Coordinates of C-alpha atoms in Angstrom, one line a residue:
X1308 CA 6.2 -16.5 -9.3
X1309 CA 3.0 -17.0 -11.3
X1310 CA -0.5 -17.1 -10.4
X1311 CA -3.1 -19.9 -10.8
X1312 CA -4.9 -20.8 -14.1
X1313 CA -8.2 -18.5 -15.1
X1314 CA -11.2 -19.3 -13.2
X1315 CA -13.5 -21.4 -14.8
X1316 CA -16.4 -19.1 -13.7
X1317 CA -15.9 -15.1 -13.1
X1318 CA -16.4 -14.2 -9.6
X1319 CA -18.1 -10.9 -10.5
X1320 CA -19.6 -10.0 -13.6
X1321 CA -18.3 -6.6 -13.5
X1322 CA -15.6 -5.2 -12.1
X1323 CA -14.6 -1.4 -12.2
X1324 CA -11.5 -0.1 -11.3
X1325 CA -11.1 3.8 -10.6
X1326 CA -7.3 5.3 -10.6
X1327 CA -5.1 3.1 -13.0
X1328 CA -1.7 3.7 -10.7
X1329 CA 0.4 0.7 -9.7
X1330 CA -2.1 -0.5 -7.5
X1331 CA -5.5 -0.6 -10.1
X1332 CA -3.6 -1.8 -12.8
X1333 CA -2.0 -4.3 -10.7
X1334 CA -5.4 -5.6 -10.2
X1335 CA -6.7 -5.1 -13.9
X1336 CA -3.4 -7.5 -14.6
X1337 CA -4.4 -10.3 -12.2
X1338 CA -8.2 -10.2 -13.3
X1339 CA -7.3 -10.9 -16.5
X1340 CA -4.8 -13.4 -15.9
X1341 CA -7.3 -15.1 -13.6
X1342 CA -10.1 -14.0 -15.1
X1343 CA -11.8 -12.6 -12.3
X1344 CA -14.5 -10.6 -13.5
X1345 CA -16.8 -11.0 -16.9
X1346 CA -15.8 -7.6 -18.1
X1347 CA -13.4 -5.6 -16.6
X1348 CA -13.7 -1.5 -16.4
X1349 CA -11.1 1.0 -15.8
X1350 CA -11.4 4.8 -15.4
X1351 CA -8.6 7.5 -14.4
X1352 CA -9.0 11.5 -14.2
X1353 CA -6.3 12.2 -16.3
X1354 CA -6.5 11.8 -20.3
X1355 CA -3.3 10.8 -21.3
X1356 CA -3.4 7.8 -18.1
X1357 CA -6.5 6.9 -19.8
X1358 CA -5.3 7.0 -23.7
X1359 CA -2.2 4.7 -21.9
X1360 CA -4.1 2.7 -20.5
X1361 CA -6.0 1.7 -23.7
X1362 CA -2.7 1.5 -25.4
X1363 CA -1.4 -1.6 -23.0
X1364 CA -4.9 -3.5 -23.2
X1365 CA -5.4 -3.4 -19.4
X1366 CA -9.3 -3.7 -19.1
X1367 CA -12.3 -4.4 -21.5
X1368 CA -13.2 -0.7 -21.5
X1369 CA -11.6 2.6 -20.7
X1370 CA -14.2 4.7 -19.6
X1371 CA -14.6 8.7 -19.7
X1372 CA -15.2 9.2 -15.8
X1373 CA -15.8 7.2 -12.7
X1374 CA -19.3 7.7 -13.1
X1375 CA -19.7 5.6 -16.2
X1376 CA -17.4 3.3 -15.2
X1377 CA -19.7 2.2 -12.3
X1378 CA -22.5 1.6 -13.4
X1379 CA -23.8 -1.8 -14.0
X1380 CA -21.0 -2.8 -11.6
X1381 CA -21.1 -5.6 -9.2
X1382 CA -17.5 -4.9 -7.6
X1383 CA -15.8 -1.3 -7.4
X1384 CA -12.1 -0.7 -6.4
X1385 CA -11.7 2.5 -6.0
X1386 CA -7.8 3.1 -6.4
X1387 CA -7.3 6.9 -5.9
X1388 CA -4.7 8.6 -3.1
X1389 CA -6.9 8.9 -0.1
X1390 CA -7.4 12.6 -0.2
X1391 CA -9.5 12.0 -3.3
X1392 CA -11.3 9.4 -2.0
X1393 CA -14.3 12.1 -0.8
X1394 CA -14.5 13.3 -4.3
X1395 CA -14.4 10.0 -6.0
X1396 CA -16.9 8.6 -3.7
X1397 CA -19.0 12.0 -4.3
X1398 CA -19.7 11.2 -7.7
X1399 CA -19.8 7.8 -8.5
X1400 CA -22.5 7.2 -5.4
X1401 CA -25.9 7.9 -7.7
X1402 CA -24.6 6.0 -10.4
X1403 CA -24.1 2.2 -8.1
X1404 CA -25.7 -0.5 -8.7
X1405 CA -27.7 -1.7 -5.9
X1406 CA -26.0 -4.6 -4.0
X1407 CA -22.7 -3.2 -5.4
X1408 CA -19.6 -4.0 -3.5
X1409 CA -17.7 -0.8 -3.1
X1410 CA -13.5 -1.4 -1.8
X1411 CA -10.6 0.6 -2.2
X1412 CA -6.9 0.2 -1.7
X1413 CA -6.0 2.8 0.5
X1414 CA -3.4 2.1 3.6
X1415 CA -5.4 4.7 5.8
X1416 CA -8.6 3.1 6.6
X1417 CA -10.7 4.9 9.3
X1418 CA -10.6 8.1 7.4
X1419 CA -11.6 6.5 4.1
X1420 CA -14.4 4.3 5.7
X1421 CA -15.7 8.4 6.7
X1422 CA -15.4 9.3 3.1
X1423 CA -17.5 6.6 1.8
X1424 CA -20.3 6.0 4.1
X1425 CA -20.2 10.0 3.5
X1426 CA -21.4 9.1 0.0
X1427 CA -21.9 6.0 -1.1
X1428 CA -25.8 4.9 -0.5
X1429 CA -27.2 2.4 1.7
X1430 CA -28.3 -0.1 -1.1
X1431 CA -24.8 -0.4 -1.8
X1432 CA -22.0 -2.7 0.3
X1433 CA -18.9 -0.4 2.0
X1434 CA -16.1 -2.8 2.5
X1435 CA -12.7 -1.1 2.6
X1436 CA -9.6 -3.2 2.2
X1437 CA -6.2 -2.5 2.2
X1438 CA -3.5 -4.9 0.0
X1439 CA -0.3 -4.5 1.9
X1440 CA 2.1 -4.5 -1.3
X1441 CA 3.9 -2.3 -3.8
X1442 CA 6.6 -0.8 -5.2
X1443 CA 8.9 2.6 -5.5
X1444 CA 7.0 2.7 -9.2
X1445 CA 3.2 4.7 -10.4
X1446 CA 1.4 4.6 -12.9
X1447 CA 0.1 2.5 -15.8
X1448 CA 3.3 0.8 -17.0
X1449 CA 4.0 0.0 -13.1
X1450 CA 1.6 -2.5 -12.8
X1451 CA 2.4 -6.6 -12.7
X1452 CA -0.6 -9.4 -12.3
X1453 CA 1.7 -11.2 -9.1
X1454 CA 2.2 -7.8 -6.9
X1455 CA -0.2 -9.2 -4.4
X1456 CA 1.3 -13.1 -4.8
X1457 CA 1.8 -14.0 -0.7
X1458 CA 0.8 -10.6 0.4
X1459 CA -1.2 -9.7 3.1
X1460 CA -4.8 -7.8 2.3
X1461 CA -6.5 -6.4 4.8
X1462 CA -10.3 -5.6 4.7
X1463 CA -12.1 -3.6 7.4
X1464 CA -15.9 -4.0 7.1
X1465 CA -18.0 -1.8 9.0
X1466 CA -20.0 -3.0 11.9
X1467 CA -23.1 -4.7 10.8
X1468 CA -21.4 -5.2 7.1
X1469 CA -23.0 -7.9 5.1
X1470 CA -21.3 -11.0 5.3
X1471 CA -22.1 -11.9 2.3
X1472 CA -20.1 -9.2 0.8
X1473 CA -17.5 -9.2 3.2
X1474 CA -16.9 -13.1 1.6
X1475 CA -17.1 -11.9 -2.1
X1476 CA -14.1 -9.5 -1.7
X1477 CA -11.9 -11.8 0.3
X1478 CA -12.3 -14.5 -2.4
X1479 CA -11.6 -11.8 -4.9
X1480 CA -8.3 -11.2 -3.2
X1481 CA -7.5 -14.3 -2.5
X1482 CA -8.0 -15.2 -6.1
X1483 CA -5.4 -12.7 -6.7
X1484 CA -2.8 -14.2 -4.6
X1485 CA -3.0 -12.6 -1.4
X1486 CA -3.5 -14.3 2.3
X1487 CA -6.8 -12.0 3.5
X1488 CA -7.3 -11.2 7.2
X1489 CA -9.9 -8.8 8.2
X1490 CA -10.1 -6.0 11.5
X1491 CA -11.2 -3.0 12.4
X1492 CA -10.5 0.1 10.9
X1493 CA -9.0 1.9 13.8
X1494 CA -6.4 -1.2 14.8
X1495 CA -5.8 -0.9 10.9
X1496 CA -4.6 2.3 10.9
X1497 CA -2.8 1.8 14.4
X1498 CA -0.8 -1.3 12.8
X1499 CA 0.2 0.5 9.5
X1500 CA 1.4 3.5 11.0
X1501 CA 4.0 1.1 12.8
X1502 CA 4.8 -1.1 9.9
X1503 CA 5.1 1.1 6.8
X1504 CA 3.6 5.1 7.9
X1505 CA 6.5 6.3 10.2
X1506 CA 9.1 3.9 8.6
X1507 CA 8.8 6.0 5.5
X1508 CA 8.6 9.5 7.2
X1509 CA 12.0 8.2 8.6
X1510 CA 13.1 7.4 4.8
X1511 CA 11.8 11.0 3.5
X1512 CA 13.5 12.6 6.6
X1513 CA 16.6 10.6 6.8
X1514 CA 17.1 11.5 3.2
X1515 CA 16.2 15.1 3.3
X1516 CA 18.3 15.3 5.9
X1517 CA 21.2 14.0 4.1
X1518 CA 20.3 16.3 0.8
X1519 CA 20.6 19.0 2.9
X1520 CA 23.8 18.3 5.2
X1521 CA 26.7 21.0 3.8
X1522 CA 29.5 19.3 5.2
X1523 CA 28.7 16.4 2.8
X1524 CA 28.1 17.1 -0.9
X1525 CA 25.5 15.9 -2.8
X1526 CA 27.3 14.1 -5.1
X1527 CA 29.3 12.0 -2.3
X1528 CA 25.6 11.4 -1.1
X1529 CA 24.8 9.4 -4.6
X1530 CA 28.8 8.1 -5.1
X1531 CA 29.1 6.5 -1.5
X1532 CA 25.4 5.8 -0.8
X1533 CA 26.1 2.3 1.3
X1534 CA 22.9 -0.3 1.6
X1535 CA 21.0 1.5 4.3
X1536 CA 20.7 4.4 3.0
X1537 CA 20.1 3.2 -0.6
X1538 CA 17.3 1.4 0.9
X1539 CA 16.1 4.4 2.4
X1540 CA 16.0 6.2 -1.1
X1541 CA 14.2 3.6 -2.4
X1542 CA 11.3 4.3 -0.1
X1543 CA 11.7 7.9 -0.4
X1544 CA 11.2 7.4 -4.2
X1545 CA 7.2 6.4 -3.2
X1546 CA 4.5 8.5 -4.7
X1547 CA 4.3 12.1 -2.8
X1548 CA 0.4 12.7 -3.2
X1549 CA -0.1 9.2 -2.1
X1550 CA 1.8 9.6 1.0
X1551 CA 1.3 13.2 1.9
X1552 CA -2.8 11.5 2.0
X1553 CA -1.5 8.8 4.0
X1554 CA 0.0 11.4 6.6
X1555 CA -2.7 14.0 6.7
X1556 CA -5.6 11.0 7.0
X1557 CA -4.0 8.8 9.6
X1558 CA -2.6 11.8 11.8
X1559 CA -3.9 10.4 15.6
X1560 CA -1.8 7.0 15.0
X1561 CA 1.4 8.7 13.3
X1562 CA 1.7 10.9 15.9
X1563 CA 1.3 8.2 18.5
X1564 CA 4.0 5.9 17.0
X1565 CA 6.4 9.0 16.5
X1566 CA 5.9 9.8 20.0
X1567 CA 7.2 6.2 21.0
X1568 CA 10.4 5.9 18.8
X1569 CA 11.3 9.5 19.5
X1570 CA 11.6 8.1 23.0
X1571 CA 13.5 5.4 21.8
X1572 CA 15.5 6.7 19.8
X1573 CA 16.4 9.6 22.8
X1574 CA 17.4 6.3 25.0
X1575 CA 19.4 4.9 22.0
X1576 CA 21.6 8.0 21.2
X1577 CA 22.2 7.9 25.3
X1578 CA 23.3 4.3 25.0
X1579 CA 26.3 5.7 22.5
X1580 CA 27.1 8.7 24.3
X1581 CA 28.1 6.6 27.2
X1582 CA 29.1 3.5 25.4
X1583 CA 26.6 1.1 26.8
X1584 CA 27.6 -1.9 24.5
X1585 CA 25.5 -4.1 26.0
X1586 CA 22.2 -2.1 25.7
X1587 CA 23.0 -1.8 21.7
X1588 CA 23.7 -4.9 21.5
X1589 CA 20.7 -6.7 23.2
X1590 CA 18.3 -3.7 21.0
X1591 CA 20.5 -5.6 17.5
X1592 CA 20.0 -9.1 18.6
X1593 CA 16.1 -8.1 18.9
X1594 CA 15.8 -6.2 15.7
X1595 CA 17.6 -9.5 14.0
X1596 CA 15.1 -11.8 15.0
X1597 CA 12.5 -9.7 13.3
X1598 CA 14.0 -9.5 10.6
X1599 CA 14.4 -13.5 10.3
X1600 CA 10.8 -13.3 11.0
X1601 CA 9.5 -11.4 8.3
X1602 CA 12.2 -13.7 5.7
X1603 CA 10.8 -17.0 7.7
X1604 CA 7.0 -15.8 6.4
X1605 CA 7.8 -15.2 3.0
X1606 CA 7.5 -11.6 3.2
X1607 CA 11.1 -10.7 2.4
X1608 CA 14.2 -12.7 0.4
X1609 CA 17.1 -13.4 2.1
X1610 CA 18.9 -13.5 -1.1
X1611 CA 22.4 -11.5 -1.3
X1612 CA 21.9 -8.1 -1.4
X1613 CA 18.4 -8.0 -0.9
X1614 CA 17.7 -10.0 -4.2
X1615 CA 18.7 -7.7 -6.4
X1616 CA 19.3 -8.6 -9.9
X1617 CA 23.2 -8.3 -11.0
X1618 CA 24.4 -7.4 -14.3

């Protein structure tokens, strides 16, 4: 999988990245690849992400704080968990450019749009966006230019957002490889919750669970750990400040969803205890299809074992 050949004209002349995780990296990767931006910025609040940064050439400058980083920028990613979003929006909000397009990369959307119009001033442009990709893996090293290659982004422009702006970003994205669609924040945060928030509180539980059963020892848990649940630890492995953020911010909709499959699954575990085959088995054929759904839209491999590379 590789992405198209550079641009023959940057789309922004500078672009500043703040929080050089998978994610910003990532995205320092593919603007360099694609050349995306004149001069590319990054900025982290740790030293040693910064000094590592530096080391594996990922943007044009490494600057000492957000706040330098901005300014003179046309284009601002902030790529921070979204508990920090407040404090990052806090302090690089004198320091914009005016007509700056301010974005982020958060999966919770409603309570970062807060954060932001909170702090970031009027002559500026609030577009929040979401890229719907990523990995088990953080920080610097993580990052790869084609993470976003046939992934979905999702941007949630406020009402009455500039179109202009709005345009600018979903080019950006789409420059890196990702199909853009754009909706509110609130159906955002409704949608993710769904399709990623409760599916990993089910990972973290499901594994906690199993971490703490007695009757099964922790080293049978590892020897005999079948595809499920390996899968499950997989997503359990994900960043826990990112994802305590993502449960604390987008609360209202977790809830919601967990109230739903905890119905669910009450109406499932009655369809074992009195052997209603045919009630599991119409609920398997269902799940199937989705799953052929998500390989049919190239959003999954159907490769053996998950396409995981053999030795």
């Amino acid at each position: 999988m590789v992405l198209d050949p550079p641009l023959a004209t940057p789309l922004v002349k500078r672009l500043a990245v703040i929080g050089i995780g998978l994610i910003g990296s990532s995205i320092l990767h593919a603007a360099k690849t694609r050349r995306l931006a004149g001069t590319t910025v990054a900025a982290d609040a740790s030293e040693a992400v910064r000094e590592r940064a530096a080391e594996l050439g990922l943007a044009d400058e490494i600057a000492p704080s957000a706040a330098e980083a901005v300014k003179g920028a046309d284009l601002v990613i902030i790529c921070v968990p979204v508990g920090a979003m407040a404090v990052v929006a806090a302090e690089i909000g004198p320091y914009l450019e005016a007509g700056a397009i301010v974005s982020d990369v958060g999966s919770v959307k409603g309570a970062v749009l807060t954060a932001l119009k909170a702090h970031i001033p009027g002559s500026a442009h609030i577009i929040p966006a979401h890229p719907v990709a990523g990995t088990e893996y953080s920080g610097p090293d993580a990052g790869f230019a084609t993470l976003f290659q046939n992934r979905w982004c999702i941007l949630t422009p406020p009402e009455g957002a500039d179109g202009a702006a709005v345009a600018k970003l979903t080019e950006v994205w789409a420059a890196m490889g990702a199909n853009v669609e754009t909706m509110s924040a609130e159906h955002h945060d409704l949608v993710l919750a769904i399709t990623s928030h409760v599916p990993h509180l089910i990972a973290y539980n499901i594994v906690g669970t199993a971490a703490d059963l007695e009757a099964v020892t922790s080293s049978e848990v590892i020897k005999y750990s079948a595809g499920g649940f390996r899968d499950f630890t997989r997503i359990a492995a994900s960043d826990p400040t990112m994802w305590r953020d993502v449960f604390l911010n987008n609360r209202e909709a977790v809830i919601e969803v967990l109230g739903r499959f905890t119905e669910d699954l009450i109406a499932l575990q009655r369809a074992i205890r009195w052997e209603q085959g045919d009630t599991l088995f119409d609920l398997f054929t269902r799940t199937r299809a989705i799953r052929r759904s998500i390989i049919e839209q190239g959003q999954e491999t159907a490769a053996p074992d998950f396409g995981r590379a053999h030795d």
